[in-house]
């Protein structure tokens, strides 16, 4: 479940900062955030996630990302929460994720 929360935050940040100046959120660069968006957007999510997306997710500060676990913004921003929460497993991450 903590992995899902991480992905939710990641995608919220992607949507919020898309098109803005360079930023880093929870140790994920703007490029990393943008790399994940195609894999969490319906109706045709890109599978598997890109190498750049998985790289961004693997380097993320999971504790920071947990703060976005129940964000209501995801659907509003066109991000499917279920797709977002599936990214860590789709990337085969071995990083320990805290329980949020």
Short mmCIF file of N, CA and C in Angstrom, two decimals:
data_model
loop_
_atom_site.label_atom_id
_atom_site.label_comp_id
_atom_site.label_asym_id
_atom_site.label_seq_id
_atom_site.Cartn_x
_atom_site.Cartn_y
_atom_site.Cartn_z
N UNK A 1 0.82 -1.19 0.00
CA UNK A 1 0.00 0.00 0.00
C UNK A 1 0.87 1.25 0.00
N UNK A 2 1.99 1.22 0.65
CA UNK A 2 2.89 2.36 0.69
C UNK A 2 3.42 2.67 -0.70
N UNK A 3 3.63 1.66 -1.50
CA UNK A 3 4.09 1.87 -2.87
C UNK A 3 3.04 2.66 -3.65
N UNK A 4 1.80 2.35 -3.43
CA UNK A 4 0.73 3.04 -4.12
C UNK A 4 0.71 4.51 -3.74
N UNK A 5 0.94 4.78 -2.50
CA UNK A 5 0.95 6.16 -2.01
C UNK A 5 2.08 6.94 -2.64
N UNK A 6 3.20 6.32 -2.83
CA UNK A 6 4.34 6.96 -3.46
C UNK A 6 4.00 7.36 -4.88
N UNK A 7 3.41 6.47 -5.60
CA UNK A 7 3.08 6.75 -6.99
C UNK A 7 2.05 7.85 -7.09
N UNK A 8 1.09 7.87 -6.18
CA UNK A 8 0.07 8.90 -6.18
C UNK A 8 0.72 10.28 -6.04
N UNK A 9 1.63 10.40 -5.12
CA UNK A 9 2.32 11.68 -4.95
C UNK A 9 3.10 12.04 -6.18
N UNK A 10 3.79 11.10 -6.72
CA UNK A 10 4.60 11.33 -7.91
C UNK A 10 3.75 11.91 -9.03
N UNK A 11 2.61 11.36 -9.23
CA UNK A 11 1.76 11.81 -10.31
C UNK A 11 1.11 13.15 -10.04
N UNK A 12 0.80 13.41 -8.80
CA UNK A 12 0.25 14.72 -8.44
C UNK A 12 1.27 15.79 -8.77
N UNK A 13 2.49 15.52 -8.42
CA UNK A 13 3.55 16.48 -8.66
C UNK A 13 3.76 16.68 -10.15
N UNK A 14 3.69 15.62 -10.91
CA UNK A 14 3.84 15.73 -12.36
C UNK A 14 2.78 16.66 -12.90
N UNK A 15 1.56 16.45 -12.51
CA UNK A 15 0.47 17.25 -13.03
C UNK A 15 0.56 18.70 -12.57
N UNK A 16 0.97 18.92 -11.36
CA UNK A 16 1.04 20.28 -10.83
C UNK A 16 2.15 21.10 -11.46
N UNK A 17 3.25 20.46 -11.77
CA UNK A 17 4.41 21.19 -12.25
C UNK A 17 4.66 21.06 -13.74
N UNK A 18 3.80 20.37 -14.43
CA UNK A 18 3.97 20.19 -15.85
C UNK A 18 3.96 21.55 -16.54
N UNK A 19 4.96 21.80 -17.32
CA UNK A 19 5.03 23.05 -18.05
C UNK A 19 5.62 24.20 -17.27
N UNK A 20 5.96 24.01 -16.02
CA UNK A 20 6.55 25.08 -15.23
C UNK A 20 8.07 24.97 -15.27
N UNK A 21 8.72 25.90 -14.60
CA UNK A 21 10.18 25.86 -14.57
C UNK A 21 10.67 24.60 -13.87
N UNK A 22 11.96 24.34 -14.00
CA UNK A 22 12.54 23.12 -13.44
C UNK A 22 12.33 23.07 -11.93
N UNK A 23 11.86 21.94 -11.47
CA UNK A 23 11.63 21.74 -10.05
C UNK A 23 12.08 20.33 -9.67
N UNK A 24 12.24 20.13 -8.39
CA UNK A 24 12.52 18.82 -7.84
C UNK A 24 11.58 18.63 -6.66
N UNK A 25 10.82 17.55 -6.69
CA UNK A 25 9.87 17.28 -5.62
C UNK A 25 10.13 15.88 -5.09
N UNK A 26 10.34 15.80 -3.80
CA UNK A 26 10.59 14.51 -3.15
C UNK A 26 11.72 13.75 -3.86
N UNK A 27 12.74 14.50 -4.25
CA UNK A 27 13.91 13.94 -4.93
C UNK A 27 13.61 13.38 -6.31
N UNK A 28 12.57 13.88 -6.93
CA UNK A 28 12.23 13.49 -8.31
C UNK A 28 12.30 14.76 -9.15
N UNK A 29 13.07 14.72 -10.21
CA UNK A 29 13.20 15.88 -11.08
C UNK A 29 11.94 16.09 -11.91
N UNK A 30 11.82 17.26 -12.48
CA UNK A 30 10.69 17.55 -13.36
C UNK A 30 10.66 16.56 -14.53
N UNK A 31 11.82 16.25 -15.06
CA UNK A 31 11.89 15.28 -16.17
C UNK A 31 11.41 13.90 -15.73
N UNK A 32 11.77 13.50 -14.53
CA UNK A 32 11.32 12.22 -14.02
C UNK A 32 9.81 12.18 -13.82
N UNK A 33 9.27 13.26 -13.32
CA UNK A 33 7.83 13.34 -13.13
C UNK A 33 7.10 13.27 -14.47
N UNK A 34 7.60 14.01 -15.42
CA UNK A 34 6.98 14.01 -16.76
C UNK A 34 7.09 12.64 -17.42
N UNK A 35 8.17 11.92 -17.14
CA UNK A 35 8.37 10.60 -17.74
C UNK A 35 7.31 9.59 -17.30
N UNK A 36 6.74 9.79 -16.12
CA UNK A 36 5.75 8.84 -15.59
C UNK A 36 4.32 9.15 -16.03
N UNK A 37 4.04 10.35 -16.40
CA UNK A 37 2.67 10.73 -16.70
C UNK A 37 2.00 9.86 -17.77
N UNK A 38 2.68 9.51 -18.86
CA UNK A 38 2.01 8.67 -19.87
C UNK A 38 1.56 7.31 -19.35
N UNK A 39 2.17 6.82 -18.31
CA UNK A 39 1.82 5.51 -17.77
C UNK A 39 0.67 5.55 -16.78
N UNK A 40 0.19 6.75 -16.45
CA UNK A 40 -0.88 6.86 -15.46
C UNK A 40 -2.07 7.68 -15.98
N UNK A 41 -2.10 7.88 -17.28
CA UNK A 41 -3.16 8.66 -17.88
C UNK A 41 -4.02 7.77 -18.77
N UNK A 42 -5.32 7.78 -18.53
CA UNK A 42 -6.27 7.03 -19.36
C UNK A 42 -6.65 7.88 -20.57
N UNK A 43 -7.13 7.35 -21.64
CA UNK A 43 -7.64 5.99 -21.79
C UNK A 43 -6.60 4.98 -22.24
N UNK A 44 -5.44 5.42 -22.68
CA UNK A 44 -4.43 4.50 -23.19
C UNK A 44 -3.09 4.67 -22.48
N UNK A 45 -2.99 4.19 -21.23
CA UNK A 45 -1.72 4.33 -20.52
C UNK A 45 -0.61 3.53 -21.20
N UNK A 46 0.57 4.09 -21.20
CA UNK A 46 1.73 3.44 -21.78
C UNK A 46 2.24 2.37 -20.82
N UNK A 47 2.39 1.16 -21.32
CA UNK A 47 2.93 0.06 -20.52
C UNK A 47 3.98 -0.65 -21.32
N UNK A 48 5.06 -1.03 -20.73
CA UNK A 48 5.46 -0.77 -19.35
C UNK A 48 5.92 0.67 -19.19
N UNK A 49 6.07 1.13 -17.94
CA UNK A 49 6.59 2.48 -17.72
C UNK A 49 7.98 2.60 -18.34
N UNK A 50 8.32 3.80 -18.74
CA UNK A 50 9.62 4.02 -19.36
C UNK A 50 10.75 3.81 -18.36
N UNK A 51 11.93 3.60 -18.89
CA UNK A 51 13.11 3.45 -18.06
C UNK A 51 13.30 4.72 -17.23
N UNK A 52 13.08 5.88 -17.84
CA UNK A 52 13.22 7.15 -17.11
C UNK A 52 12.21 7.27 -15.98
N UNK A 53 11.00 6.80 -16.20
CA UNK A 53 9.98 6.83 -15.15
C UNK A 53 10.42 5.93 -13.99
N UNK A 54 10.82 4.73 -14.28
CA UNK A 54 11.23 3.80 -13.23
C UNK A 54 12.44 4.32 -12.49
N UNK A 55 13.34 4.95 -13.20
CA UNK A 55 14.52 5.53 -12.56
C UNK A 55 14.09 6.62 -11.59
N UNK A 56 13.14 7.46 -11.99
CA UNK A 56 12.64 8.52 -11.13
C UNK A 56 11.95 7.95 -9.89
N UNK A 57 11.12 6.95 -10.08
CA UNK A 57 10.40 6.34 -8.96
C UNK A 57 11.39 5.67 -8.00
N UNK A 58 12.43 5.04 -8.54
CA UNK A 58 13.38 4.34 -7.67
C UNK A 58 14.21 5.29 -6.82
N UNK A 59 14.39 6.53 -7.26
CA UNK A 59 15.17 7.49 -6.51
C UNK A 59 14.35 8.43 -5.65
N UNK A 60 13.07 8.19 -5.58
CA UNK A 60 12.16 9.08 -4.87
C UNK A 60 12.30 8.97 -3.35
N UNK A 61 12.00 10.07 -2.68
CA UNK A 61 11.92 10.09 -1.22
C UNK A 61 10.52 9.60 -0.87
N UNK A 62 10.40 8.35 -0.51
CA UNK A 62 9.10 7.74 -0.28
C UNK A 62 8.36 8.34 0.91
N UNK A 63 9.08 8.75 1.93
CA UNK A 63 8.44 9.36 3.08
C UNK A 63 7.76 10.67 2.67
N UNK A 64 8.45 11.44 1.88
CA UNK A 64 7.88 12.69 1.35
C UNK A 64 6.65 12.39 0.48
N UNK A 65 6.78 11.41 -0.36
CA UNK A 65 5.68 11.08 -1.28
C UNK A 65 4.44 10.57 -0.57
N UNK A 66 4.61 9.97 0.59
CA UNK A 66 3.47 9.45 1.34
C UNK A 66 2.47 10.55 1.70
N UNK A 67 2.94 11.78 1.79
CA UNK A 67 2.04 12.86 2.17
C UNK A 67 0.95 13.12 1.14
N UNK A 68 1.08 12.54 -0.03
CA UNK A 68 0.08 12.73 -1.08
C UNK A 68 -0.80 11.50 -1.31
N UNK A 69 -0.77 10.56 -0.40
CA UNK A 69 -1.42 9.28 -0.63
C UNK A 69 -2.91 9.35 -0.93
N UNK A 70 -3.63 10.24 -0.32
CA UNK A 70 -5.07 10.32 -0.53
C UNK A 70 -5.49 11.59 -1.25
N UNK A 71 -4.66 12.05 -2.14
CA UNK A 71 -4.92 13.29 -2.84
C UNK A 71 -6.17 13.20 -3.72
N UNK A 72 -7.02 14.18 -3.62
CA UNK A 72 -8.20 14.26 -4.47
C UNK A 72 -7.86 14.90 -5.82
N UNK A 73 -6.66 15.40 -5.95
CA UNK A 73 -6.26 16.09 -7.17
C UNK A 73 -6.00 15.17 -8.34
N UNK A 74 -5.64 13.95 -8.09
CA UNK A 74 -5.27 13.05 -9.17
C UNK A 74 -6.34 12.91 -10.24
N UNK A 75 -7.56 12.52 -9.89
CA UNK A 75 -8.58 12.42 -10.93
C UNK A 75 -8.85 13.76 -11.61
N UNK A 76 -8.81 14.82 -10.85
CA UNK A 76 -9.02 16.16 -11.42
C UNK A 76 -7.97 16.49 -12.47
N UNK A 77 -6.75 16.01 -12.25
CA UNK A 77 -5.65 16.28 -13.17
C UNK A 77 -5.51 15.25 -14.28
N UNK A 78 -6.45 14.32 -14.34
CA UNK A 78 -6.41 13.31 -15.39
C UNK A 78 -5.52 12.13 -15.09
N UNK A 79 -5.15 11.97 -13.84
CA UNK A 79 -4.29 10.87 -13.44
C UNK A 79 -5.14 9.80 -12.76
N UNK A 80 -5.04 8.59 -13.26
CA UNK A 80 -5.79 7.49 -12.67
C UNK A 80 -5.01 6.97 -11.46
N UNK A 81 -5.60 7.08 -10.25
CA UNK A 81 -4.89 6.65 -9.05
C UNK A 81 -4.47 5.18 -9.07
N UNK A 82 -5.28 4.31 -9.63
CA UNK A 82 -4.93 2.89 -9.68
C UNK A 82 -3.71 2.66 -10.57
N UNK A 83 -3.66 3.35 -11.70
CA UNK A 83 -2.49 3.23 -12.57
C UNK A 83 -1.25 3.80 -11.88
N UNK A 84 -1.44 4.90 -11.19
CA UNK A 84 -0.32 5.54 -10.50
C UNK A 84 0.24 4.62 -9.41
N UNK A 85 -0.64 3.99 -8.66
CA UNK A 85 -0.21 3.15 -7.56
C UNK A 85 0.45 1.86 -8.03
N UNK A 86 0.27 1.52 -9.28
CA UNK A 86 0.86 0.29 -9.81
C UNK A 86 2.29 0.49 -10.32
N UNK A 87 2.76 1.73 -10.43
CA UNK A 87 4.08 1.96 -11.00
C UNK A 87 5.22 1.26 -10.26
N UNK A 88 5.31 1.33 -8.94
CA UNK A 88 6.45 0.66 -8.30
C UNK A 88 6.54 -0.83 -8.63
N UNK A 89 5.44 -1.51 -8.63
CA UNK A 89 5.50 -2.94 -8.96
C UNK A 89 5.80 -3.16 -10.43
N UNK A 90 5.28 -2.30 -11.29
CA UNK A 90 5.56 -2.43 -12.72
C UNK A 90 7.02 -2.14 -13.03
N UNK A 91 7.67 -1.37 -12.16
CA UNK A 91 9.09 -1.06 -12.32
C UNK A 91 9.98 -2.06 -11.59
N UNK A 92 9.37 -3.03 -10.93
CA UNK A 92 10.12 -4.06 -10.19
C UNK A 92 11.09 -3.45 -9.19
N UNK A 93 10.60 -2.49 -8.41
CA UNK A 93 11.46 -1.82 -7.43
C UNK A 93 11.78 -2.74 -6.26
N UNK A 94 12.99 -2.67 -5.80
CA UNK A 94 13.40 -3.42 -4.62
C UNK A 94 13.65 -2.48 -3.44
N UNK A 95 13.44 -1.19 -3.65
CA UNK A 95 13.63 -0.19 -2.62
C UNK A 95 12.57 -0.36 -1.53
N UNK A 96 13.00 -0.26 -0.28
CA UNK A 96 12.06 -0.35 0.84
C UNK A 96 11.19 0.90 0.87
N UNK A 97 9.89 0.71 0.91
CA UNK A 97 8.95 1.81 0.93
C UNK A 97 8.30 1.86 2.32
N UNK A 98 8.32 3.05 2.97
CA UNK A 98 7.72 3.13 4.30
C UNK A 98 6.21 2.93 4.26
N UNK A 99 5.67 2.51 5.37
CA UNK A 99 4.22 2.39 5.48
C UNK A 99 3.67 3.78 5.75
N UNK A 100 2.78 4.22 4.90
CA UNK A 100 2.24 5.58 5.03
C UNK A 100 0.96 5.60 5.83
#
